[in-house]
mmCIF file of C-alpha atoms and ligand atoms in Angstrom:
data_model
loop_
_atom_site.group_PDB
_atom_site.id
_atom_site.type_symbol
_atom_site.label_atom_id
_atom_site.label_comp_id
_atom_site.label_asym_id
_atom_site.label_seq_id
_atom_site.Cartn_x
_atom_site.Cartn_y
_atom_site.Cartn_z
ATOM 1 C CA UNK A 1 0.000 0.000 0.000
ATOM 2 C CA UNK A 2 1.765 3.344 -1.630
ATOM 3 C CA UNK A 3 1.807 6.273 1.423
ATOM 4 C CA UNK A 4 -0.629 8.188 -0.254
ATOM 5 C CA UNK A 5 -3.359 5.078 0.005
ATOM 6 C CA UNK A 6 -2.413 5.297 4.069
ATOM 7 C CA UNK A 7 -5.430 5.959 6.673
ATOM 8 C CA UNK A 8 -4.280 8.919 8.610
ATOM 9 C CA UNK A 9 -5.013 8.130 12.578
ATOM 10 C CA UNK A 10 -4.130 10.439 15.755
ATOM 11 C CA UNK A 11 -4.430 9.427 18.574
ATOM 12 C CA UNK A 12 -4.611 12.170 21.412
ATOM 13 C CA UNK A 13 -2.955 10.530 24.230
ATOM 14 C CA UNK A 14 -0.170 7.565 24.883
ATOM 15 C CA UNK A 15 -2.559 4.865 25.827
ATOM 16 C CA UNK A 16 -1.599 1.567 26.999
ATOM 17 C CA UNK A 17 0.261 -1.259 24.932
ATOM 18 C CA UNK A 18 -2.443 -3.358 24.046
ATOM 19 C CA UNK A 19 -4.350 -0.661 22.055
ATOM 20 C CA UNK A 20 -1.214 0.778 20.567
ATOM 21 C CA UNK A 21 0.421 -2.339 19.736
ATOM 22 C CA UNK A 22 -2.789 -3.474 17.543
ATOM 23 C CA UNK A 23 -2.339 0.042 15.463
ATOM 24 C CA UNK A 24 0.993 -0.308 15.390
ATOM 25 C CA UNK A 25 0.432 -3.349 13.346
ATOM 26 C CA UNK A 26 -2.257 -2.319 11.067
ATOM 27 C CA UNK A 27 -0.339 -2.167 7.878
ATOM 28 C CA UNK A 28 -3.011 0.445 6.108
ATOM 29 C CA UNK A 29 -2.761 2.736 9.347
ATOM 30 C CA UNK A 30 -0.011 5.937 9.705
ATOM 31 C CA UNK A 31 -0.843 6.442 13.297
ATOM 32 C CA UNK A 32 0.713 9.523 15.173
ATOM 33 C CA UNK A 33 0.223 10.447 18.813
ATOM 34 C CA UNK A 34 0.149 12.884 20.878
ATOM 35 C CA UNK A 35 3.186 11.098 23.364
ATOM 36 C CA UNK A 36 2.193 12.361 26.347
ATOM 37 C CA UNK A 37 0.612 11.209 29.938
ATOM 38 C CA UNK A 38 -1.322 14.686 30.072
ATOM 39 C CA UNK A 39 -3.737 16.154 27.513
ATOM 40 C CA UNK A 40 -2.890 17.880 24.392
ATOM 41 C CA UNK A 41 -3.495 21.561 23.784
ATOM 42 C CA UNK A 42 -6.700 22.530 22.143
ATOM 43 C CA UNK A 43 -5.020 24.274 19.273
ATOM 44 C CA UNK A 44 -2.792 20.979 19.005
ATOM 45 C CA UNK A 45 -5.840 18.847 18.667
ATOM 46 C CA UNK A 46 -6.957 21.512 15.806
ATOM 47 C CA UNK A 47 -3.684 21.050 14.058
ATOM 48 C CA UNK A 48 -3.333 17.087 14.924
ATOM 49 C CA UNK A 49 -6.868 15.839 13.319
ATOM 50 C CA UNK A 50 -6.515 17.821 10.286
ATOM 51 C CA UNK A 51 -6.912 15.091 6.840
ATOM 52 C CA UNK A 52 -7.707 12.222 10.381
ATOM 53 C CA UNK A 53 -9.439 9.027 8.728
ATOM 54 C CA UNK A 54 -9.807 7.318 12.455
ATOM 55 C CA UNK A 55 -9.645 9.502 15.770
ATOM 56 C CA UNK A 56 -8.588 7.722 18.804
ATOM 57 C CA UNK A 57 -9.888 10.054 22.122
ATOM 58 C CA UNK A 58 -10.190 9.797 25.522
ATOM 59 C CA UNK A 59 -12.967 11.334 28.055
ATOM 60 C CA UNK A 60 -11.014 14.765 28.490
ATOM 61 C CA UNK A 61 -10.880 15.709 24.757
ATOM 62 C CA UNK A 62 -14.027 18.087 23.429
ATOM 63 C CA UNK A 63 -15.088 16.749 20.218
ATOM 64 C CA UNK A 64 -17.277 19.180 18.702
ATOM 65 C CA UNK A 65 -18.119 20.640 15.713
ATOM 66 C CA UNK A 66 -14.487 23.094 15.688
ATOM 67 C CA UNK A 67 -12.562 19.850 16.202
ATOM 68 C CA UNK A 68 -14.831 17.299 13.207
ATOM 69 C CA UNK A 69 -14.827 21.239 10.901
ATOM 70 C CA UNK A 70 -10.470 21.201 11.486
ATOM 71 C CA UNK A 71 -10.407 17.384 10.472
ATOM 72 C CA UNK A 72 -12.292 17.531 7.437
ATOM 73 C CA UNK A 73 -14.669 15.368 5.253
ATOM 74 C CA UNK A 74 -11.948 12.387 5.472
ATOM 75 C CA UNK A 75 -12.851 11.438 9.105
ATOM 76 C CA UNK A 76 -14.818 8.140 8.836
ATOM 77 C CA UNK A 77 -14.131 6.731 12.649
ATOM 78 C CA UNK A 78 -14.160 8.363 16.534
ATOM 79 C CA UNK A 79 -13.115 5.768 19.095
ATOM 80 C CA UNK A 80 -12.987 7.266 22.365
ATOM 81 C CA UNK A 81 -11.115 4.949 25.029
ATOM 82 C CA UNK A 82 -13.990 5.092 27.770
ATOM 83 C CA UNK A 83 -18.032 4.442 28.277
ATOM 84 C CA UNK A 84 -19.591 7.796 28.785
ATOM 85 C CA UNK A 85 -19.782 9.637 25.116
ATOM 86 C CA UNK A 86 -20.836 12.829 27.047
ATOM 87 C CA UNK A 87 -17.550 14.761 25.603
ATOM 88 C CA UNK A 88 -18.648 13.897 22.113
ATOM 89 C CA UNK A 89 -21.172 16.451 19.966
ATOM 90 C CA UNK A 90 -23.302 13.348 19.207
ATOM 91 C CA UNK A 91 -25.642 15.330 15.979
ATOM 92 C CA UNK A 92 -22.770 16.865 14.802
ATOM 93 C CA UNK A 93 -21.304 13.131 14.382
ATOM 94 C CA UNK A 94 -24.052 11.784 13.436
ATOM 95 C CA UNK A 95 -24.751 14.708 10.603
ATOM 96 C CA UNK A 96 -21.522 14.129 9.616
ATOM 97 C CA UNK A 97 -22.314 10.060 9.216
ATOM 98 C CA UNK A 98 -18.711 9.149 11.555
ATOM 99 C CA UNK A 99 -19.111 6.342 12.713
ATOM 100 C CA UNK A 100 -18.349 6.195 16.978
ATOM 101 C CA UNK A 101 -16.933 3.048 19.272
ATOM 102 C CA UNK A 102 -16.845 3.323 22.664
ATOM 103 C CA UNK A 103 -15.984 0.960 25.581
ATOM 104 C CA UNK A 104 -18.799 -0.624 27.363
ATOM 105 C CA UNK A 105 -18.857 -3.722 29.758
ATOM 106 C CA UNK A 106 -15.264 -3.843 29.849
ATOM 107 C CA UNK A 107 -14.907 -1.591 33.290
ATOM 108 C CA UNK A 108 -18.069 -2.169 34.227
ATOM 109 C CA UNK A 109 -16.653 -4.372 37.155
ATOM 110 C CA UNK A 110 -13.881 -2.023 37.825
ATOM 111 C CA UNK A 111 -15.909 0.807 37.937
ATOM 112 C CA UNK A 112 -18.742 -0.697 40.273
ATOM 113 C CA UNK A 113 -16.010 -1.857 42.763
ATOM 114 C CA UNK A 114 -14.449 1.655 43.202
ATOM 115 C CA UNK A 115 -17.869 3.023 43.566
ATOM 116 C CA UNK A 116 -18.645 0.585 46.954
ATOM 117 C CA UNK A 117 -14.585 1.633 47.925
ATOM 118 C CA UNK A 118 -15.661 5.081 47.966
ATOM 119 C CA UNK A 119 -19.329 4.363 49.719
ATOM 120 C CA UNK A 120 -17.385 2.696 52.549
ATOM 121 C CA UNK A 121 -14.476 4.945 52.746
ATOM 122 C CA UNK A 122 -17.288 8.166 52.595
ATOM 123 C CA UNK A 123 -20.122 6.436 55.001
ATOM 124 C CA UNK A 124 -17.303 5.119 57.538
ATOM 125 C CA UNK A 125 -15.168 8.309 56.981
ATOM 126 C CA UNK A 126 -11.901 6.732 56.572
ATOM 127 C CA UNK A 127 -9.388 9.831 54.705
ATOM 128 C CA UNK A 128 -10.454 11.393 58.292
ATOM 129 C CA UNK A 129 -9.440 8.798 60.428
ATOM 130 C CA UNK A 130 -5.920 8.472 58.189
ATOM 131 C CA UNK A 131 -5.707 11.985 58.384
ATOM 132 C CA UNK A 132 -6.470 11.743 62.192
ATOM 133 C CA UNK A 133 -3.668 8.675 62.715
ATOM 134 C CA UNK A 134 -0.924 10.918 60.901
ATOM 135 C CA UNK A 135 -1.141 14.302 62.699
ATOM 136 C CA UNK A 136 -1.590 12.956 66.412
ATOM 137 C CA UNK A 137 -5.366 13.431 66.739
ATOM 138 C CA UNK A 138 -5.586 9.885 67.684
ATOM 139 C CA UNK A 139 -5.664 10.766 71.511
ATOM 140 C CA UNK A 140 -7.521 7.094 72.607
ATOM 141 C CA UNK A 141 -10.242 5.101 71.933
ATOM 142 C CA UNK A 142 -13.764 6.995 72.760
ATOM 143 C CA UNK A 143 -17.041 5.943 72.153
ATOM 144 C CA UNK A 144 -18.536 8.866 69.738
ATOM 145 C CA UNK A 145 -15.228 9.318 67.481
ATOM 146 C CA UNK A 146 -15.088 9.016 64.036
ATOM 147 C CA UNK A 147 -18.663 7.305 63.996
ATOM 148 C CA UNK A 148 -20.045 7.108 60.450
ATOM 149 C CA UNK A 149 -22.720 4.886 58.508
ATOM 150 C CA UNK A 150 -23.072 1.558 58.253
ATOM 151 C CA UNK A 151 -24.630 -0.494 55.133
ATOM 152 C CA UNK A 152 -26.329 -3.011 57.180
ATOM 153 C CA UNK A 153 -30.014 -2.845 57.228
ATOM 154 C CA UNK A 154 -29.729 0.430 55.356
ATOM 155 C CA UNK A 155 -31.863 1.253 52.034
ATOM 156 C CA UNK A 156 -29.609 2.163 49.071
ATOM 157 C CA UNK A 157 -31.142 4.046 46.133
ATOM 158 C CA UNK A 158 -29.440 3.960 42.728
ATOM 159 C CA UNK A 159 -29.875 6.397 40.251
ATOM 160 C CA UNK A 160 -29.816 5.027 36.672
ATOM 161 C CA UNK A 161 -29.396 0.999 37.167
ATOM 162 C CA UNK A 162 -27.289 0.695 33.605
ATOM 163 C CA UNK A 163 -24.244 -1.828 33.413
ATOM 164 C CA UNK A 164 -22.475 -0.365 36.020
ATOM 165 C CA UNK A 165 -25.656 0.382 38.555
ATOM 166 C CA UNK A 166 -26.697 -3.181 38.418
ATOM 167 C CA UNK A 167 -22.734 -3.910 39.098
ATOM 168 C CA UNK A 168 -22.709 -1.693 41.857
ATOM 169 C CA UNK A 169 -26.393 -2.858 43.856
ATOM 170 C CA UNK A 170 -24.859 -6.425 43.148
ATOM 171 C CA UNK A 171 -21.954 -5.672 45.174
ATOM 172 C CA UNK A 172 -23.912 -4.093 47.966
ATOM 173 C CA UNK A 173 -26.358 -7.053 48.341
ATOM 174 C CA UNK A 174 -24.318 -9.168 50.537
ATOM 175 C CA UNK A 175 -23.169 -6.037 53.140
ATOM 176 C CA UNK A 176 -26.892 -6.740 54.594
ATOM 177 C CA UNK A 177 -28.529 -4.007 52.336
ATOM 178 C CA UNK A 178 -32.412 -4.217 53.516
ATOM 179 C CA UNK A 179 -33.658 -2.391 50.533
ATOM 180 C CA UNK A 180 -32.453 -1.934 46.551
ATOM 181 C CA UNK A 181 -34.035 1.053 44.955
ATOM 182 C CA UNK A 182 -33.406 2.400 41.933
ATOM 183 C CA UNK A 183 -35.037 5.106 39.679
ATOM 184 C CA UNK A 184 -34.689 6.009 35.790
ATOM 185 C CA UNK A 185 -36.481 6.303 32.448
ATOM 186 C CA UNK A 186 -37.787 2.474 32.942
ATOM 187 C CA UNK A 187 -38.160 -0.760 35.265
ATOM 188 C CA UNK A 188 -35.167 -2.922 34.525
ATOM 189 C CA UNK A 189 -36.538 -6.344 34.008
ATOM 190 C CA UNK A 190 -32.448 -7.242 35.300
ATOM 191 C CA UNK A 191 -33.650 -5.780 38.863
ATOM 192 C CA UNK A 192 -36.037 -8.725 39.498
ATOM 193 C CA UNK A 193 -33.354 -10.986 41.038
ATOM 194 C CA UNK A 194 -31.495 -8.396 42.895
ATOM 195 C CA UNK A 195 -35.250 -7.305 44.545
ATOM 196 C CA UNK A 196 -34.771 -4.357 42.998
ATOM 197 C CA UNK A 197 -37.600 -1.829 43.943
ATOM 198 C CA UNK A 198 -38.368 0.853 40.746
ATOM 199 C CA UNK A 199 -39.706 3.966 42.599
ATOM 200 C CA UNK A 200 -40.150 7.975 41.736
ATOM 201 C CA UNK A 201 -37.026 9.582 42.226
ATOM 202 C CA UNK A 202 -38.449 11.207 44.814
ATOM 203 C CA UNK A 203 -39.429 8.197 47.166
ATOM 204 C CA UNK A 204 -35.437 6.857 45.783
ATOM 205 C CA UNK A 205 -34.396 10.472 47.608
ATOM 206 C CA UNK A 206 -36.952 10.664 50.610
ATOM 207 C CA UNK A 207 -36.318 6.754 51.670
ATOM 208 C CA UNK A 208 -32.187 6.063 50.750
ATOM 209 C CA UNK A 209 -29.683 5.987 53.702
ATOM 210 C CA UNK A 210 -27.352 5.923 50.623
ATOM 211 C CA UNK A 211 -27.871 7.718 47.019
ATOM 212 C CA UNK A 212 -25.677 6.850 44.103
ATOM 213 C CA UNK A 213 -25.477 8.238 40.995
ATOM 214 C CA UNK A 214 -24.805 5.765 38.310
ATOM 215 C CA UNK A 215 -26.285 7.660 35.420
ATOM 216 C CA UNK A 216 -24.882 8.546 32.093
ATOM 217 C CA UNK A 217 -24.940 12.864 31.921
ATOM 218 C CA UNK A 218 -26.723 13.560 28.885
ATOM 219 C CA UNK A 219 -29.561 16.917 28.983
ATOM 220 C CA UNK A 220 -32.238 15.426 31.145
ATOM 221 C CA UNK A 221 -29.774 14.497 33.757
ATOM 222 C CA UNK A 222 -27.345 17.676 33.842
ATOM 223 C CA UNK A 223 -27.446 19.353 36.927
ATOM 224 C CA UNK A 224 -30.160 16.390 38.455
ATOM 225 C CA UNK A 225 -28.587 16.983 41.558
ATOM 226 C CA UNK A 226 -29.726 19.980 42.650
ATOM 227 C CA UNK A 227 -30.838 22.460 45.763
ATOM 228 C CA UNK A 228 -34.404 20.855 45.492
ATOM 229 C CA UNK A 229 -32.937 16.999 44.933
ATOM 230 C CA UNK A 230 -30.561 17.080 48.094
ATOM 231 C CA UNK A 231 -33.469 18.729 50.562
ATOM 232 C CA UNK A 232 -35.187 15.418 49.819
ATOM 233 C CA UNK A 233 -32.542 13.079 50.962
ATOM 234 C CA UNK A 234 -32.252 12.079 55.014
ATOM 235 C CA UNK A 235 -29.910 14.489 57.197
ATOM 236 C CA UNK A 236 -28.301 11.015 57.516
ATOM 237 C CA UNK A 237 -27.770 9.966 53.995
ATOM 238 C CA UNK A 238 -24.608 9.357 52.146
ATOM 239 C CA UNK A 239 -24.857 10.713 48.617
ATOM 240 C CA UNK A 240 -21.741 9.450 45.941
ATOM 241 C CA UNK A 241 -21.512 10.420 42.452
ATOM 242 C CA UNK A 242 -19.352 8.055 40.214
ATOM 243 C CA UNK A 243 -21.361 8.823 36.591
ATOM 244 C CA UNK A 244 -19.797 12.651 35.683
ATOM 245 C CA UNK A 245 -19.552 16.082 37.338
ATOM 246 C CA UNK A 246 -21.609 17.702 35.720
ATOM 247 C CA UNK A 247 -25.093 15.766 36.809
ATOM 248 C CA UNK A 248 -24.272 17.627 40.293
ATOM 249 C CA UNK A 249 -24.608 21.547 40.951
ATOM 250 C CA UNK A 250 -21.887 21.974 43.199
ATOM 251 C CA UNK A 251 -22.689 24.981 44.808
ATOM 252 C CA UNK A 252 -26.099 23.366 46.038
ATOM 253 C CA UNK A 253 -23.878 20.104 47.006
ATOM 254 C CA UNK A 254 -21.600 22.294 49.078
ATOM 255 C CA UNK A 255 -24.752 23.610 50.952
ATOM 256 C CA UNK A 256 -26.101 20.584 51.216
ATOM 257 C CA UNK A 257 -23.120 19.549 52.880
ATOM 258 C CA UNK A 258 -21.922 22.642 55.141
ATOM 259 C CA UNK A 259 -25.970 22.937 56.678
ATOM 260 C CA UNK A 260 -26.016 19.350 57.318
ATOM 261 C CA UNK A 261 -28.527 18.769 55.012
ATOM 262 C CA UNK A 262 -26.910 15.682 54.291
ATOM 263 C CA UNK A 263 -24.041 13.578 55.931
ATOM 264 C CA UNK A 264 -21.563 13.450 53.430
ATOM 265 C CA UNK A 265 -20.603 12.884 50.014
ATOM 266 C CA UNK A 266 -18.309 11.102 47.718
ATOM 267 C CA UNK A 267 -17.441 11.746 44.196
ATOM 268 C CA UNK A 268 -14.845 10.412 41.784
ATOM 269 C CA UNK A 269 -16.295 13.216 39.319
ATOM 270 C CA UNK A 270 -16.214 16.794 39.464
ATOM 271 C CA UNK A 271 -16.854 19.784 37.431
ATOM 272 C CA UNK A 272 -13.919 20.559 36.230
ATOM 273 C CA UNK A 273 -11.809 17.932 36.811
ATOM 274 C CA UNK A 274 -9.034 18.264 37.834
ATOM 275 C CA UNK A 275 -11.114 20.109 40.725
ATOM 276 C CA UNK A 276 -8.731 23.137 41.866
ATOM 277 C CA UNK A 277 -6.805 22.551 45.046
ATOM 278 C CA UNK A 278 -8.408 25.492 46.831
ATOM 279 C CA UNK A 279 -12.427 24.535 46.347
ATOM 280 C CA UNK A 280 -14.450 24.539 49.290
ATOM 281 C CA UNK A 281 -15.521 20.868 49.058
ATOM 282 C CA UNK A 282 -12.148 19.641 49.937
ATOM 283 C CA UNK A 283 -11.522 22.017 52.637
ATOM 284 C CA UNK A 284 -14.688 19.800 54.040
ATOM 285 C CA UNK A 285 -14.350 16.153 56.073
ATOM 286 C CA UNK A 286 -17.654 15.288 54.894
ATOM 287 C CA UNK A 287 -16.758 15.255 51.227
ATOM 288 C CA UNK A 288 -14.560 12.650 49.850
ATOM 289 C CA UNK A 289 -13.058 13.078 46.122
ATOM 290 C CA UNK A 290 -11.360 10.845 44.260
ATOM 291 C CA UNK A 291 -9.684 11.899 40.793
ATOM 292 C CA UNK A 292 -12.134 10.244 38.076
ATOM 293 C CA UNK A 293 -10.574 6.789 38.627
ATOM 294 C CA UNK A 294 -13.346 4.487 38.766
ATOM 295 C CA UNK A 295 -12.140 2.226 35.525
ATOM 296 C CA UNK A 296 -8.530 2.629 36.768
ATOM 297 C CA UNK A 297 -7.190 -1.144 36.734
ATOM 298 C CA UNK A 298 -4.268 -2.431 34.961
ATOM 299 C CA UNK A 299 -5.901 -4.827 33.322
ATOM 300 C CA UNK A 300 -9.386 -2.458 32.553
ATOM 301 C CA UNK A 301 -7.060 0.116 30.722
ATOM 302 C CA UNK A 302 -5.115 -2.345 29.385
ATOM 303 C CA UNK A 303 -8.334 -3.631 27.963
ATOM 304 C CA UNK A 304 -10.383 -0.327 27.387
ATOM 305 C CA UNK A 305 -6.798 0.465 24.998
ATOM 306 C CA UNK A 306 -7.394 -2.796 23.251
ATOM 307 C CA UNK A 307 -11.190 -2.644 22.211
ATOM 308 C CA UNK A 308 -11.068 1.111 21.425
ATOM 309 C CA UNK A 309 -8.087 0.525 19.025
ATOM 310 C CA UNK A 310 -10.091 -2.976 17.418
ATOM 311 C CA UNK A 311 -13.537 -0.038 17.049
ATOM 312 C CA UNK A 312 -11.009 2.430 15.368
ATOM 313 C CA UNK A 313 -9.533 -0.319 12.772
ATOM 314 C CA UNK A 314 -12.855 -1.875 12.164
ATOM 315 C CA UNK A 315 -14.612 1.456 11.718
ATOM 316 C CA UNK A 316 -11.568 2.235 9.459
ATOM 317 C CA UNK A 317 -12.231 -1.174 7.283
ATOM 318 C CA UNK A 318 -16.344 -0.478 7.519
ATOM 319 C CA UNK A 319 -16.598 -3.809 9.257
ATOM 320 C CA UNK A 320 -18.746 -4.591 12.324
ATOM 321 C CA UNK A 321 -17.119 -3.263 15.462
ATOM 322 C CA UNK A 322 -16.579 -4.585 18.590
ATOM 323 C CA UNK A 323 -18.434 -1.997 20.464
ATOM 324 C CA UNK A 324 -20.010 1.086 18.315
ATOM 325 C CA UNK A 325 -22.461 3.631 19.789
ATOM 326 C CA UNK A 326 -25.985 3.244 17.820
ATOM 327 C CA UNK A 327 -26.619 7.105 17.004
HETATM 328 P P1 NDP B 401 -25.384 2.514 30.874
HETATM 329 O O1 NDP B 401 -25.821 3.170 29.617
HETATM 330 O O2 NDP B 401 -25.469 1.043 30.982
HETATM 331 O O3 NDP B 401 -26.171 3.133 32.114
HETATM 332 C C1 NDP B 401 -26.560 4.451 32.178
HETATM 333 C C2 NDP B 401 -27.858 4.495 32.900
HETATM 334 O O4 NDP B 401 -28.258 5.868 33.025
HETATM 335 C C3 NDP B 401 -28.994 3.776 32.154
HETATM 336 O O5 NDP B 401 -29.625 2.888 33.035
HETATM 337 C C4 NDP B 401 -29.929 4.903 31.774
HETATM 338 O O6 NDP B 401 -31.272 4.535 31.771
HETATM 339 C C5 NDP B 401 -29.653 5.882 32.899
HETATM 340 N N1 NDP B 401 -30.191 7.190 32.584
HETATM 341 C C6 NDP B 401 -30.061 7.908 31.466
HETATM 342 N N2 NDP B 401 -30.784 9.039 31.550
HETATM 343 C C7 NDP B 401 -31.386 9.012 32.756
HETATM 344 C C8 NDP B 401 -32.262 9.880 33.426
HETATM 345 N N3 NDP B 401 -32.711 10.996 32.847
HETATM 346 N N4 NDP B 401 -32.661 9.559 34.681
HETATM 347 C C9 NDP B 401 -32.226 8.424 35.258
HETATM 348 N N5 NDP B 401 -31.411 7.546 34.660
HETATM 349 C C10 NDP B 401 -30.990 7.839 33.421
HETATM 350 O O7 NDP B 401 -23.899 3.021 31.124
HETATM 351 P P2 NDP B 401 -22.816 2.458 32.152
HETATM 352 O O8 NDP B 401 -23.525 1.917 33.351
HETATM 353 O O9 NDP B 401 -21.863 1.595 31.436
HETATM 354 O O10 NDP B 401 -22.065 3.828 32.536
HETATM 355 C C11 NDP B 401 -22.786 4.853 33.172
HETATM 356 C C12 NDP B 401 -21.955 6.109 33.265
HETATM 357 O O11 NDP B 401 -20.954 5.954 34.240
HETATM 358 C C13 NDP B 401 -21.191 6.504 32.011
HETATM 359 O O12 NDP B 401 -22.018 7.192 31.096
HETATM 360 C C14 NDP B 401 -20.088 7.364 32.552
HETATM 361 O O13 NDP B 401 -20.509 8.705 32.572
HETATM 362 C C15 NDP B 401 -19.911 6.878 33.984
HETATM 363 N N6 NDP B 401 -18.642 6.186 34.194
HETATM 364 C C16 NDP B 401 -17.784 6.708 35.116
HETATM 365 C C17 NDP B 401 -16.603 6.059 35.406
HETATM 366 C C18 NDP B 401 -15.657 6.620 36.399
HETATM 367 O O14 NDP B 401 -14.461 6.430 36.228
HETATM 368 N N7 NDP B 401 -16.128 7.274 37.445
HETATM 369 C C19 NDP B 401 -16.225 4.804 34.721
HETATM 370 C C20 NDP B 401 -17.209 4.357 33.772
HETATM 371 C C21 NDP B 401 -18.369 5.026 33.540
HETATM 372 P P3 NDP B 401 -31.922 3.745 30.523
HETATM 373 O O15 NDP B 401 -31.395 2.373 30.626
HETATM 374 O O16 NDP B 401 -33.364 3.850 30.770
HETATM 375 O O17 NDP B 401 -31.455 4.445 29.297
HETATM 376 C C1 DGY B 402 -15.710 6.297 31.237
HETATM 377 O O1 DGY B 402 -15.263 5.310 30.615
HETATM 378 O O2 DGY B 402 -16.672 6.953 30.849
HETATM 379 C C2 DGY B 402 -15.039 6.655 32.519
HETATM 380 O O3 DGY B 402 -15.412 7.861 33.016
HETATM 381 C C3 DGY B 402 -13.572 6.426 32.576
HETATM 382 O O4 DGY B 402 -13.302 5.080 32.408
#
């Protein structure tokens, strides 16, 4: 195959081995990337994509109309190396008949178990007690210190029981949960052996000792998680947020959370991320953040590289691919 038959493919970040050993490979592909652990510079990205046949992306890169306009009509294929397609202009795409893969299932598992980490680590407050161990604060044993939450006999509500919902009530069934509710666009025939109970959001909010947010952002759920959402949940409750940032309002979070309106909070998503180092939810020991790394395995990256880079080549050769986003 001459050069000038080549399929031009950027790829916006170093990702691991197994994706970028399969492109590597693929004889018809000239792949460059953008060699770097931390994201590339808008204008960069406007340069990179120009003449792109196949875009490789990850979660952090805005493709919108600028970015598919600086590419040009040769773009065929946008693979982006995670689940949520939030970060993609989705009509634009679609006008433009790309074609999309994403990375489903894959850190569904991974993702679910970080979320019940975080629960436990929010709900049983355990950065404090580190914190507490470190600077001396541990004085002695007393009977009111450090008390938290508990998941036994407690009701959990989950908000949008998708792949990694399910995953997550799963995981909470055998800590002595009492009752699984969850709340969405539909009853999720799935729920039925989990005793899943499908209730109004607002019975989810009113009844939960523990709200997580499991849904995927898109416009009906931006913002969800608002002033008149958190003054329905228990003083007691525990609310974490493992979907994206942006389906809280943070100012009405940090209210929620400074009037003891609620107990405490955990997110591994925040708007922006990173979140800056002088916000006033982590000057708070009720609010526990993690940096967006719910999928963060070896072996889930390895294998979110691997299936994002088979989507890109198969988009590329108009076969089936192993995951592609119906638009
Ligand atoms: P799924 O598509 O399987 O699940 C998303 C769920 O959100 C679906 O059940 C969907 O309901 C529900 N949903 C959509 N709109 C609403 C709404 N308006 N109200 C209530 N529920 C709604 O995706 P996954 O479970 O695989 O992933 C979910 C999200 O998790 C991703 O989109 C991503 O943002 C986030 N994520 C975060 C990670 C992290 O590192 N923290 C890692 C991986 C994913 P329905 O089925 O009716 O459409
Ligand atoms: C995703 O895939 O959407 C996550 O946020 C990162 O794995």
């Amino acid at each position: 195959m001459s050069a000038r038959q080549m399929l031009k493919v950027f790829v916006t970040r170093s990702i691991p081995q197994e994706g970028m050993k399969l492109l590597q490979k693929a004889a018809m592909c000239d792949v460059s990337v953008w060699d770097s652990d931390e994201p590339l510079p808008r204008a960069e990205l406007l340069k990179k994509v120009e003449g792109a046949h196949g875009l490789l992306c990850l979660l952090s890169d805005r493709i919108d109309a600028e970015v598919l306009d600086a590419a040009g009509p040769n773009l065929k294929v946008i693979s982006t190396m995670s689940v949520g397609f939030d970060h993609l202009a989705i009509d634009e795409i679609k006008k433009r008949g790309i074609r999309v893969g994403y990375t489903p299932d894959v850190l569904t598992d991974a993702t679910a178990e970080l979320t019940v980490a975080l629960l436990l680590a929010t709900a049983r407050r355990l950065p404090e007690g580190i914190q507490e161990v470190k600077s001396g604060g541990w004085s002695s044993w007393k009977p009111l210190w450090l008390c938290g939450y508990g998941l036994s006999g407690s009701t959990v509500g989950v908000i949008g029981l998708g792949r990694i919902g399910l995953a997550i009530a799963q995981r909470l069934k055998p800590f002595g949960v009492k009752r699984r509710l969850y709340s969405g666009r539909q009853p999720k025939p799935q729920a039925g052996e989990l005793g899943g109970e499908y209730v109004p959001l607002d019975t989810l909010l009113c009844e939960s000792d523990f709200v997580v947010v499991s849904c995927s952002l898109n416009p009906d759920t931006q913002e969800l998680c608002n002033k008149a959402f958190f003054s329905k949940m228990k003083n007691t409750a525990v609310f974490i947020n493992t979907s994206r940032g942006a389906v809280v309002n943070q100012e009405d979070l940090l209210d929620a959370l400074t009037s003891g309106q609620i107990a405490a909070a955990g997110l591994d998503v925040t708007t922006p991320e990173p979140l800056p180092t002088d916000h006033p939810l982590l000057r708070l020991n009720n609010c526990v953040v993690l940096p967006h790394i719910g999928s963060a395995t070896f072996s889930t990256r390895g294998v979110m590289a691997e299936l994002s880079a088979q989507n890109l080549l198969s988009g590329l050769t108009e076969d089936a691919m192993p995951s592609e986003l119906k638009l």
